[in-house]
Short mmCIF file of C-alpha atoms in Angstrom, two decimals:
data_model
loop_
_atom_site.label_atom_id
_atom_site.label_comp_id
_atom_site.label_asym_id
_atom_site.label_seq_id
_atom_site.Cartn_x
_atom_site.Cartn_y
_atom_site.Cartn_z
CA MET T 1 -16.01 -37.12 19.33
CA LYS T 2 -17.60 -33.74 17.84
CA PRO T 3 -16.38 -33.08 14.21
CA VAL T 4 -15.79 -29.37 13.44
CA PHE T 5 -14.80 -29.77 9.92
CA LYS T 6 -15.81 -32.63 7.45
CA ALA T 7 -15.10 -32.96 3.75
CA SER T 8 -15.74 -36.09 1.90
CA THR T 9 -13.41 -34.45 -0.90
CA LEU T 10 -10.47 -31.70 -0.60
CA ALA T 11 -8.72 -31.37 -3.69
CA PHE T 12 -7.03 -28.05 -5.45
CA LYS T 13 -5.01 -27.49 -8.29
CA TYR T 14 -3.96 -23.90 -9.61
CA ASP T 15 -4.90 -24.18 -13.19
CA GLN T 16 -6.37 -27.04 -16.02
CA ASN T 17 -2.67 -27.73 -16.89
CA GLN T 18 -1.58 -29.05 -13.30
CA SER T 19 -2.22 -32.23 -11.44
CA GLU T 20 -3.67 -31.72 -8.18
CA ILE T 21 -1.72 -30.28 -5.45
CA ILE T 22 -4.27 -31.67 -2.64
CA GLN T 23 -6.36 -34.64 -3.34
CA ILE T 24 -7.53 -36.31 0.24
CA SER T 25 -11.01 -38.36 0.58
CA ASP T 26 -12.70 -38.34 3.99
CA PHE T 27 -10.97 -35.66 5.66
CA VAL T 28 -12.35 -35.04 8.97
CA LEU T 29 -11.21 -32.68 12.19
CA PHE T 30 -12.59 -33.28 15.95
CA GLU T 31 -13.10 -30.96 18.81
CA ASN T 32 -10.39 -30.17 21.05
CA GLU T 33 -7.78 -32.54 19.16
CA THR T 34 -4.38 -31.56 17.98
CA VAL T 35 -3.40 -32.49 14.31
CA LEU T 36 0.08 -32.12 12.65
CA LEU T 37 0.66 -31.68 9.07
CA GLN T 38 3.93 -33.07 7.93
CA GLY T 39 5.50 -33.32 4.54
CA PRO T 40 8.50 -31.66 1.91
CA SER T 41 8.12 -28.24 0.53
CA GLY T 42 5.51 -28.07 -2.16
CA ALA T 43 3.57 -31.12 -0.79
CA GLY T 44 0.47 -28.83 -0.20
CA LYS T 45 0.27 -28.23 3.63
CA SER T 46 -0.47 -24.43 3.30
CA THR T 47 -3.10 -25.13 0.60
CA LEU T 48 -4.74 -27.53 2.42
CA LEU T 49 -5.14 -25.25 5.34
CA ARG T 50 -6.36 -22.40 3.05
CA LEU T 51 -8.87 -24.86 1.51
CA ILE T 52 -10.16 -25.63 5.43
CA GLU T 53 -9.89 -21.83 6.38
CA GLY T 54 -12.08 -21.07 3.27
CA SER T 55 -9.82 -18.60 1.41
CA ILE T 56 -9.42 -20.58 -1.75
CA THR T 57 -11.93 -22.96 -3.11
CA SER T 58 -12.38 -25.64 -6.08
CA LYS T 59 -15.24 -27.09 -7.63
CA GLN T 60 -13.83 -30.62 -6.82
CA SER T 61 -14.06 -29.89 -3.23
CA LYS T 62 -17.12 -31.33 -1.14
CA ILE T 63 -17.04 -29.96 2.39
CA GLU T 64 -19.90 -31.14 4.79
CA ILE T 65 -19.12 -29.15 7.97
CA ARG T 66 -16.99 -25.98 8.66
CA ASN T 67 -17.01 -24.38 11.85
CA PRO T 68 -15.40 -21.10 12.32
CA VAL T 69 -11.73 -20.90 11.62
CA HIS T 70 -8.71 -18.83 12.04
CA LEU T 71 -5.50 -19.33 10.26
CA ILE T 72 -1.96 -18.04 11.71
CA TYR T 73 0.08 -17.28 8.83
CA GLN T 74 3.65 -17.95 8.82
CA ASP T 75 4.47 -14.11 8.61
CA LEU T 76 1.60 -13.54 11.44
CA ARG T 77 0.19 -10.62 9.49
CA LEU T 78 -0.36 -8.37 12.14
CA SER T 79 -0.84 -4.43 11.71
CA VAL T 80 2.40 -3.66 13.18
CA GLU T 81 1.90 -0.42 12.97
CA ILE T 82 -0.84 -0.03 15.45
CA PHE T 83 -1.09 -1.40 19.37
CA VAL T 84 -1.11 -5.01 20.66
CA LEU T 85 -5.17 -4.22 21.73
CA GLU T 86 -6.19 -2.84 18.33
CA ASN T 87 -4.39 -5.93 16.92
CA VAL T 88 -6.77 -8.32 19.27
CA LEU T 89 -10.07 -6.26 19.03
CA SER T 90 -9.88 -6.15 15.33
CA ALA T 91 -10.60 -10.06 14.98
CA VAL T 92 -14.44 -8.89 16.05
CA LEU T 93 -14.77 -6.27 13.01
CA LYS T 94 -16.64 -8.99 11.18
CA ASP T 95 -19.56 -8.30 13.61
CA LYS T 96 -20.13 -4.89 13.26
CA ASN T 97 -21.17 -2.37 10.32
CA PHE T 98 -19.40 -1.40 7.35
CA TYR T 99 -18.08 1.91 8.86
CA ASN T 100 -18.04 0.75 12.54
CA LEU T 101 -14.40 1.09 14.04
CA GLN T 102 -15.68 0.98 17.74
CA PHE T 103 -15.27 -1.44 20.37
CA THR T 104 -17.52 -2.48 23.38
CA LYS T 105 -16.56 -2.18 26.89
CA VAL T 106 -17.62 -5.82 26.91
CA GLU T 107 -15.21 -6.59 23.77
CA LYS T 108 -12.00 -4.69 25.34
CA GLU T 109 -12.30 -6.51 28.61
CA LYS T 110 -12.24 -10.06 26.55
CA ALA T 111 -9.36 -8.95 24.62
CA LEU T 112 -7.45 -7.39 27.75
CA ASN T 113 -8.30 -10.65 29.16
CA LEU T 114 -6.69 -12.85 26.55
CA ILE T 115 -3.55 -10.37 26.04
CA GLU T 116 -3.24 -11.32 29.90
CA GLN T 117 -3.70 -15.29 29.30
CA VAL T 118 -0.95 -14.93 26.61
CA GLY T 119 1.34 -13.22 28.83
CA LEU T 120 1.29 -9.74 27.40
CA SER T 121 -0.91 -7.96 29.68
CA ASP T 122 2.07 -5.20 30.15
CA TYR T 123 2.40 -4.42 26.36
CA ALA T 124 -1.45 -3.99 25.61
CA LEU T 125 -0.53 -0.61 24.59
CA GLN T 126 2.38 -1.40 22.90
CA LYS T 127 3.09 -0.93 18.98
CA VAL T 128 3.47 -4.81 17.60
CA SER T 129 6.38 -3.32 15.76
CA MET T 130 8.13 -3.08 19.13
CA LEU T 131 7.59 -6.77 20.18
CA SER T 132 9.94 -9.71 19.61
CA GLY T 133 9.09 -12.65 17.22
CA GLY T 134 7.44 -14.90 20.39
CA GLN T 135 5.55 -11.96 21.40
CA LYS T 136 4.11 -11.29 18.33
CA GLN T 137 3.08 -14.96 17.90
CA ARG T 138 1.21 -14.56 21.25
CA VAL T 139 -0.40 -11.45 19.67
CA ALA T 140 -1.42 -13.61 16.94
CA ILE T 141 -2.83 -16.31 19.10
CA ALA T 142 -4.93 -13.76 21.23
CA ARG T 143 -6.37 -12.61 18.12
CA ALA T 144 -7.32 -15.85 16.88
CA LEU T 145 -8.88 -16.64 19.75
CA MET T 146 -10.83 -13.38 20.22
CA SER T 147 -12.51 -14.44 16.97
CA SER T 148 -13.71 -17.76 18.88
CA PRO T 149 -12.72 -20.07 16.18
CA ASP T 150 -13.80 -23.89 16.63
CA ILE T 151 -10.48 -24.57 14.49
CA LEU T 152 -7.22 -22.78 14.87
CA LEU T 153 -4.80 -23.40 12.02
CA GLY T 154 -1.16 -22.76 12.06
CA ASP T 155 0.90 -22.40 9.00
CA GLU T 156 4.61 -22.89 10.07
CA CYS T 157 4.08 -20.51 12.57
CA PHE T 158 7.00 -21.80 14.68
CA ASN T 159 9.75 -22.24 12.42
CA GLN T 160 11.18 -18.93 12.69
CA LEU T 161 11.43 -19.02 16.43
CA ASP T 162 14.10 -20.33 18.73
CA LEU T 163 13.43 -24.03 19.69
CA ASN T 164 12.49 -23.45 23.40
CA ILE T 165 10.07 -20.50 22.65
CA ALA T 166 8.46 -22.65 19.98
CA HIS T 167 7.94 -25.43 22.85
CA GLU T 168 6.59 -22.90 24.99
CA ILE T 169 4.18 -20.89 22.49
CA PHE T 170 3.04 -24.36 21.67
CA GLN T 171 2.41 -25.31 25.50
CA LEU T 172 0.59 -21.85 25.80
CA ILE T 173 -1.84 -22.69 22.96
CA LYS T 174 -2.26 -26.31 24.31
CA THR T 175 -3.25 -24.73 27.78
CA LEU T 176 -5.96 -22.29 26.25
CA GLN T 177 -7.18 -25.26 24.43
CA ASN T 178 -8.54 -27.11 27.41
CA GLU T 179 -10.38 -23.88 28.24
CA TYR T 180 -11.69 -22.79 24.72
CA LYS T 181 -11.95 -26.28 23.40
CA PHE T 182 -10.56 -25.56 19.79
CA CYS T 183 -9.05 -27.99 17.57
CA PHE T 184 -5.61 -26.97 16.39
CA VAL T 185 -3.70 -27.78 13.25
CA LEU T 186 -0.18 -27.03 12.70
CA THR T 187 1.95 -27.35 9.56
CA GLN T 188 5.58 -27.81 9.59
CA HIS T 189 8.29 -29.52 7.59
CA GLY T 190 10.74 -29.78 10.43
CA ASN T 191 10.80 -30.93 13.97
CA ALA T 192 10.30 -28.20 16.11
CA ILE T 193 7.62 -29.98 17.78
CA THR T 194 7.57 -33.51 17.60
CA GLU T 195 4.74 -36.10 16.63
CA ASP T 196 4.06 -37.22 20.13
CA HIS T 197 3.00 -33.83 21.26
CA PHE T 198 -0.25 -34.28 18.93
CA ASP T 199 -3.22 -36.53 18.80
CA ARG T 200 -2.55 -37.48 15.41
CA THR T 201 0.02 -36.80 12.44
CA ILE T 202 -1.24 -36.48 8.91
CA HIS T 203 1.66 -37.05 6.09
CA LEU T 204 1.37 -35.27 3.05
CA GLU T 205 3.38 -36.46 -0.10
CA ASN T 206 5.34 -34.19 -2.58
CA LYS T 207 2.69 -33.62 -5.61
CA SER T 208 3.90 -32.71 -8.99
CA SER T 209 3.35 -28.98 -9.75
CA LYS T 210 4.20 -28.31 -13.21
CA GLY T 211 3.41 -25.20 -15.05
CA LEU T 212 3.75 -23.19 -11.76
CA ILE T 213 6.16 -20.58 -14.04
CA GLU T 214 5.88 -20.66 -17.74
CA ASN T 215 7.31 -18.42 -20.21
CA LYS T 216 9.14 -15.57 -18.47
CA TYR T 217 8.27 -12.17 -19.57
CA HIS T 218 10.96 -10.16 -21.61
CA PHE T 219 10.54 -6.38 -22.52
CA ARG T 220 12.99 -6.96 -25.55
CA TYR T 221 9.55 -6.64 -28.12
CA GLU T 222 8.80 -3.31 -26.16
CA PHE T 223 12.07 -1.82 -26.70
CA ILE T 224 12.55 -2.67 -30.31
CA PHE T 225 8.61 -0.99 -30.41
CA CYS T 226 9.70 2.11 -28.80
CA PHE T 227 13.29 2.10 -30.79
CA ILE T 228 10.99 2.20 -34.31
CA LEU T 229 8.51 5.19 -32.95
CA VAL T 230 11.89 7.38 -32.30
CA LEU T 231 13.30 6.66 -35.27
CA ALA T 232 9.95 7.30 -37.35
CA ALA T 233 9.71 10.52 -35.22
CA LEU T 234 13.00 12.07 -36.23
CA ILE T 235 12.34 10.89 -40.03
CA LEU T 236 9.27 12.83 -39.72
CA PHE T 237 10.97 15.87 -38.19
CA ASN T 238 13.53 15.63 -41.08
CA LYS T 239 10.97 15.68 -43.84
CA ASN T 240 9.28 18.55 -42.31
CA GLY T 241 12.56 20.76 -42.49
CA PHE T 242 13.79 19.87 -38.91
CA ASP T 243 17.70 20.61 -38.70
CA ALA T 244 19.09 19.34 -35.45
CA THR T 245 22.26 20.61 -35.68
CA ASP T 246 21.19 24.35 -36.33
CA SER T 247 18.43 23.78 -33.70
CA VAL T 248 20.90 22.33 -30.80
CA GLN T 249 23.33 25.68 -31.81
CA GLN T 250 20.57 28.08 -31.55
CA SER T 251 19.49 26.32 -27.85
CA VAL T 252 23.28 26.80 -27.00
CA ASP T 253 23.31 30.10 -27.98
CA LEU T 254 19.96 31.17 -25.98
CA PHE T 255 20.98 29.11 -23.17
CA TYR T 256 24.10 31.42 -22.63
CA LYS T 257 21.95 34.44 -22.40
CA PHE T 258 20.10 33.23 -19.88
CA LEU T 259 23.29 32.95 -17.67
CA PRO T 260 23.42 35.94 -15.13
CA LEU T 261 27.29 35.73 -14.92
CA ASN T 262 28.38 39.66 -13.97
CA ALA T 263 27.25 41.27 -10.63
CA GLU T 264 25.30 43.89 -12.21
CA ALA T 265 22.79 41.53 -13.42
CA TRP T 266 22.24 40.61 -9.84
CA LEU T 267 22.33 44.32 -8.22
CA GLY T 268 20.21 45.58 -11.13
CA ILE T 269 17.22 43.38 -10.34
CA PRO T 270 14.13 44.51 -8.51
CA TRP T 271 14.70 42.33 -5.46
CA SER T 272 11.60 43.56 -3.53
CA THR T 273 9.01 42.93 -6.53
CA THR T 274 10.89 39.67 -7.44
CA LEU T 275 10.65 37.99 -3.46
CA LYS T 276 7.24 39.33 -3.17
CA ALA T 277 6.16 37.71 -6.48
CA LEU T 278 8.34 34.17 -5.20
CA LEU T 279 6.32 34.25 -2.11
CA SER T 280 3.24 34.65 -3.83
CA THR T 281 3.97 31.63 -6.25
CA LEU T 282 4.91 29.50 -2.80
CA GLN T 283 1.62 30.64 -1.18
CA MET T 284 -0.47 29.65 -4.33
CA ALA T 285 1.76 26.14 -4.51
CA THR T 286 0.83 25.31 -0.76
CA LEU T 287 -2.61 26.41 -0.39
CA GLY T 288 -3.28 24.74 -4.07
CA THR T 289 -1.54 21.62 -2.63
CA PHE T 290 -3.30 21.73 0.91
CA LEU T 291 -6.92 22.12 -0.54
CA GLY T 292 -6.09 19.27 -3.33
CA PHE T 293 -4.83 16.76 -0.87
CA ILE T 294 -7.71 17.11 1.56
CA PHE T 295 -9.95 16.16 -1.32
CA SER T 296 -7.72 13.48 -2.95
CA VAL T 297 -6.95 11.37 0.08
CA PRO T 298 -10.82 10.01 0.55
CA LEU T 299 -11.15 10.00 -3.13
CA ALA T 300 -8.02 7.99 -3.52
CA ILE T 301 -9.32 5.29 -0.81
CA MET T 302 -12.81 5.22 -2.81
CA ALA T 303 -11.01 4.92 -6.07
CA SER T 304 -8.47 1.98 -5.04
CA ASN T 305 -8.98 -1.43 -6.04
CA MET T 306 -9.38 -2.37 -2.11
CA MET T 307 -12.88 -0.39 -2.16
CA ASN T 308 -14.25 -2.07 -5.64
CA TYR T 309 -18.00 -1.89 -5.10
CA SER T 310 -20.21 -2.07 -8.17
CA ASN T 311 -17.44 -0.66 -10.26
CA MET T 312 -17.71 2.72 -8.34
CA ASN T 313 -13.86 2.82 -8.37
CA LEU T 314 -13.60 2.51 -12.52
CA ILE T 315 -16.29 5.41 -12.76
CA LEU T 316 -14.37 7.27 -10.11
CA ARG T 317 -10.92 7.02 -12.20
CA PHE T 318 -12.69 7.67 -15.24
CA PHE T 319 -13.46 11.07 -13.68
CA LEU T 320 -10.37 11.92 -12.41
CA MET T 321 -8.75 11.15 -15.73
CA ILE T 322 -10.91 13.95 -17.21
CA ILE T 323 -9.50 16.15 -14.51
CA ARG T 324 -5.83 15.36 -15.30
CA THR T 325 -6.40 15.59 -19.31
CA VAL T 326 -6.90 19.22 -18.57
CA PRO T 327 -3.69 21.00 -17.98
CA SER T 328 -3.31 23.19 -14.91
CA LEU T 329 -2.40 26.39 -17.24
CA VAL T 330 -5.93 25.65 -19.07
CA TRP T 331 -7.28 25.30 -15.57
CA ALA T 332 -5.61 28.54 -14.61
CA MET T 333 -7.22 30.52 -17.68
CA ILE T 334 -10.76 28.98 -17.08
CA PHE T 335 -10.51 30.54 -13.18
CA VAL T 336 -9.00 33.59 -14.48
CA ALA T 337 -12.22 34.17 -16.46
CA ALA T 338 -14.56 32.89 -13.50
CA VAL T 339 -13.20 34.87 -10.62
CA GLY T 340 -10.79 37.48 -12.28
CA ILE T 341 -6.80 38.23 -12.52
CA GLY T 342 -4.82 37.13 -9.63
CA PRO T 343 -3.48 34.47 -7.15
CA VAL T 344 -7.20 33.21 -6.18
CA ALA T 345 -7.30 31.79 -9.86
CA GLY T 346 -4.16 29.97 -9.44
CA VAL T 347 -5.13 28.57 -6.08
CA PHE T 348 -8.41 26.90 -7.62
CA ALA T 349 -6.79 25.81 -11.00
CA LEU T 350 -3.84 23.81 -9.05
CA SER T 351 -6.21 22.49 -6.16
CA ILE T 352 -8.42 21.16 -9.08
CA TYR T 353 -5.25 19.82 -11.16
CA SER T 354 -3.64 18.36 -7.63
CA ILE T 355 -7.03 16.49 -6.99
CA GLY T 356 -6.73 14.52 -10.53
CA TYR T 357 -3.25 14.08 -10.01
CA MET T 358 -2.32 13.27 -6.36
CA THR T 359 -5.26 11.11 -6.18
CA LYS T 360 -3.87 8.64 -8.72
CA LEU T 361 -0.36 8.56 -7.12
CA ILE T 362 -2.07 8.12 -3.90
CA TYR T 363 -4.34 5.32 -4.81
CA GLU T 364 -1.75 3.30 -6.84
CA GLY T 365 0.60 3.62 -3.78
CA LEU T 366 -1.92 2.17 -1.66
CA GLU T 367 -2.41 -0.77 -4.21
CA ASP T 368 1.51 -1.19 -4.26
CA LEU T 369 1.81 -1.44 -0.50
CA ASP T 370 1.54 -5.37 0.83
CA GLN T 371 -1.82 -6.45 0.93
CA LYS T 372 -1.25 -9.50 2.68
CA VAL T 373 -2.23 -7.99 5.88
CA PHE T 374 -5.34 -6.31 4.60
CA MET T 375 -6.45 -9.85 2.95
CA THR T 376 -6.16 -11.05 6.56
CA TYR T 377 -8.75 -8.89 7.46
CA ARG T 378 -10.90 -9.46 4.69
CA GLN T 379 -10.75 -13.27 5.31
CA MET T 380 -11.49 -12.36 9.00
CA LYS T 381 -15.05 -11.04 7.40
CA ALA T 382 -14.10 -7.48 8.43
CA SER T 383 -15.19 -5.06 5.79
CA ARG T 384 -13.28 -3.49 3.30
CA PHE T 385 -13.37 -0.03 5.09
CA GLN T 386 -12.66 -1.67 8.07
CA SER T 387 -9.64 -3.77 6.53
CA PHE T 388 -7.91 -0.57 5.05
CA TRP T 389 -8.37 1.21 8.22
CA PHE T 390 -6.41 -1.31 10.42
CA ALA T 391 -4.10 -2.63 7.67
CA LEU T 392 -3.05 -0.41 5.45
CA LYS T 393 -3.62 3.31 7.05
CA PRO T 394 -1.07 2.82 9.58
CA VAL T 395 1.63 2.17 7.30
CA ALA T 396 0.37 4.93 4.57
CA LYS T 397 1.95 7.78 6.21
CA PRO T 398 5.17 7.92 4.50
CA LEU T 399 3.21 7.52 1.49
CA LEU T 400 0.92 10.40 1.67
CA VAL T 401 3.77 12.60 3.13
CA SER T 402 6.22 12.00 0.25
CA ASN T 403 2.84 12.47 -2.53
CA PHE T 404 1.96 15.75 -0.53
CA ILE T 405 5.71 17.12 -0.83
CA PHE T 406 5.91 15.71 -4.16
CA MET T 407 2.90 17.36 -5.50
CA LEU T 408 3.98 20.68 -3.73
CA GLU T 409 7.15 20.94 -5.62
CA TYR T 410 5.10 20.12 -9.02
CA ASN T 411 2.49 23.01 -7.84
CA PHE T 412 5.52 25.40 -7.31
CA ARG T 413 6.79 25.14 -10.79
CA ALA T 414 3.20 24.97 -12.50
CA ALA T 415 2.16 28.13 -10.50
CA SER T 416 5.59 29.74 -11.96
CA ILE T 417 4.09 29.71 -15.04
CA LEU T 418 0.51 30.43 -14.32
CA GLY T 419 1.42 34.10 -14.32
CA VAL T 420 1.22 33.90 -17.87
CA VAL T 421 -2.61 33.86 -18.13
CA GLY T 422 -2.75 36.38 -15.26
CA ALA T 423 -2.88 34.00 -12.17
CA GLY T 424 0.01 35.92 -10.57
CA GLY T 425 3.13 34.87 -8.88
CA ILE T 426 6.75 34.62 -10.67
CA GLY T 427 5.40 33.46 -13.79
CA GLN T 428 4.07 37.09 -14.21
CA GLU T 429 7.43 38.36 -13.83
CA LEU T 430 9.26 35.51 -15.86
CA MET T 431 6.88 36.08 -18.60
CA TYR T 432 7.78 40.07 -18.65
CA ALA T 433 11.32 39.51 -18.74
CA ILE T 434 11.48 37.04 -21.42
CA GLU T 435 9.01 39.50 -23.52
CA TRP T 436 11.42 42.64 -22.91
CA ARG T 437 14.46 40.16 -23.76
CA LYS T 438 15.87 40.69 -20.39
CA PHE T 439 17.44 36.88 -20.39
CA ASP T 440 20.03 37.32 -17.32
CA TYR T 441 17.01 38.46 -15.38
CA ALA T 442 14.75 35.45 -16.41
CA GLY T 443 17.79 33.31 -15.70
CA ILE T 444 17.87 34.69 -12.03
CA LEU T 445 14.34 33.90 -11.69
CA ILE T 446 14.79 30.26 -12.82
CA ILE T 447 17.74 29.60 -10.24
CA LEU T 448 15.63 31.15 -7.47
CA MET T 449 13.03 28.99 -8.64
CA ALA T 450 15.11 25.98 -8.61
CA ILE T 451 16.96 26.96 -5.31
CA CYS T 452 13.23 26.94 -3.60
CA VAL T 453 12.43 22.91 -5.37
CA CYS T 454 15.67 22.04 -3.97
CA ILE T 455 14.63 23.31 -0.54
CA LEU T 456 11.26 21.31 -0.99
CA ASP T 457 13.18 18.09 -1.78
CA LEU T 458 15.33 18.23 1.18
CA ILE T 459 12.47 18.87 3.55
CA SER T 460 10.79 16.03 1.98
CA GLN T 461 13.79 13.74 2.50
CA TYR T 462 13.89 14.93 6.18
CA VAL T 463 10.16 14.21 6.75
CA ARG T 464 10.33 10.85 5.11
CA ASN T 465 13.30 9.76 7.03
CA LYS T 466 11.97 11.02 10.25
CA ILE T 467 8.65 8.98 9.83
CA LYS T 468 10.75 6.12 8.95
CA LYS T 469 13.08 6.00 12.14
CA ASN T 470 9.78 6.67 14.10
CA ARG T 471 8.36 3.61 12.95
CA GLU T 472 11.10 1.75 14.16
CA ILE T 473 10.29 -1.56 12.15
#
């Protein structure tokens, strides 16, 4: 029999303080055979599969032969927000250029043939999120075979299935194995598929794994440090003549002046001028946020850790930090000097500040998404851009919408004070009201601004819920 994987030694441990999780000598896999890996939890079955796959390595391991490998994970790691056909086709991204997302007619025909072979011909243009567990297993098998592997690995991929469905999927793999001649290795710690269905069985013993979790992190020291900082700040204020009681009383008195408690305050304001100023502020915030969003999305992708090429993301993050360091009010002063007084300066100021602020929110949000599917694509030799496009972009829509509307809310509040430096909007009216000691009018302006922010928040919640419902996960 022809060997498709051969290692004189396979060994792995997570750090120097642990004993080996895996220690095997003379490990060989042959073409067209089925192998069962059995053992209790913690015996190293998944680690062994990942050593064979190559997603983890160790200096102790000595591998002589490793033919093309594809690993089907226990959680399958499919892109559930894209079609079945796209999932299967993604297995050939490794053969394309960095930014190439197009598939040839031959590749599409092969993918459709595999989808038909696994019994999903009617679901090729169905989102994976709409499929049952057994159907998702079939998609994972089709994707694996699309990469033409010599070794197909299954990491307890039948454990979540009904026993009858597990046997049905296993028989499907055996049928496909007769045609494609791959070696199939399955791990399981139960008896979903009994040993008599395999050519041979490898039993792994439980290994010691000391030190996997050591010294839980506590935040008590940080809390004490913050408390000391607050206490030191209060002491410093007192030494500089700060009187907390008097300051609070003055603040309460001023607050009552801002409350428009009588009808005359509401009837006496220039509603036409006020609503125009409010509309101008909303227009500034919307246009500034939109322009900032257009630039923020590609910059966020490039600044994320997933796209780390020659530390380019670190350079870009430093540039964005400089943009965020300058407040939007200062940007407004700069653009007022450049383009003159009016809302155009406010739009430019909000756009620049949005790029620095929103880009950070988006790339941190992208990095907080589940990276398992992304890393699976990388293990399939897809480029970073291709992996992002198929694994993270489909699930990032709620994140992008949420950040856009959050930035719109923020920019509306920011636009409200840009009028102080001549950038127009309701901020200019607010400044005049405070300068002329018309505190009740200023209070009405603040109430109108708060109503607008609440409406924007309700719109944000509605859109996010709509997207979540449409995803049907």
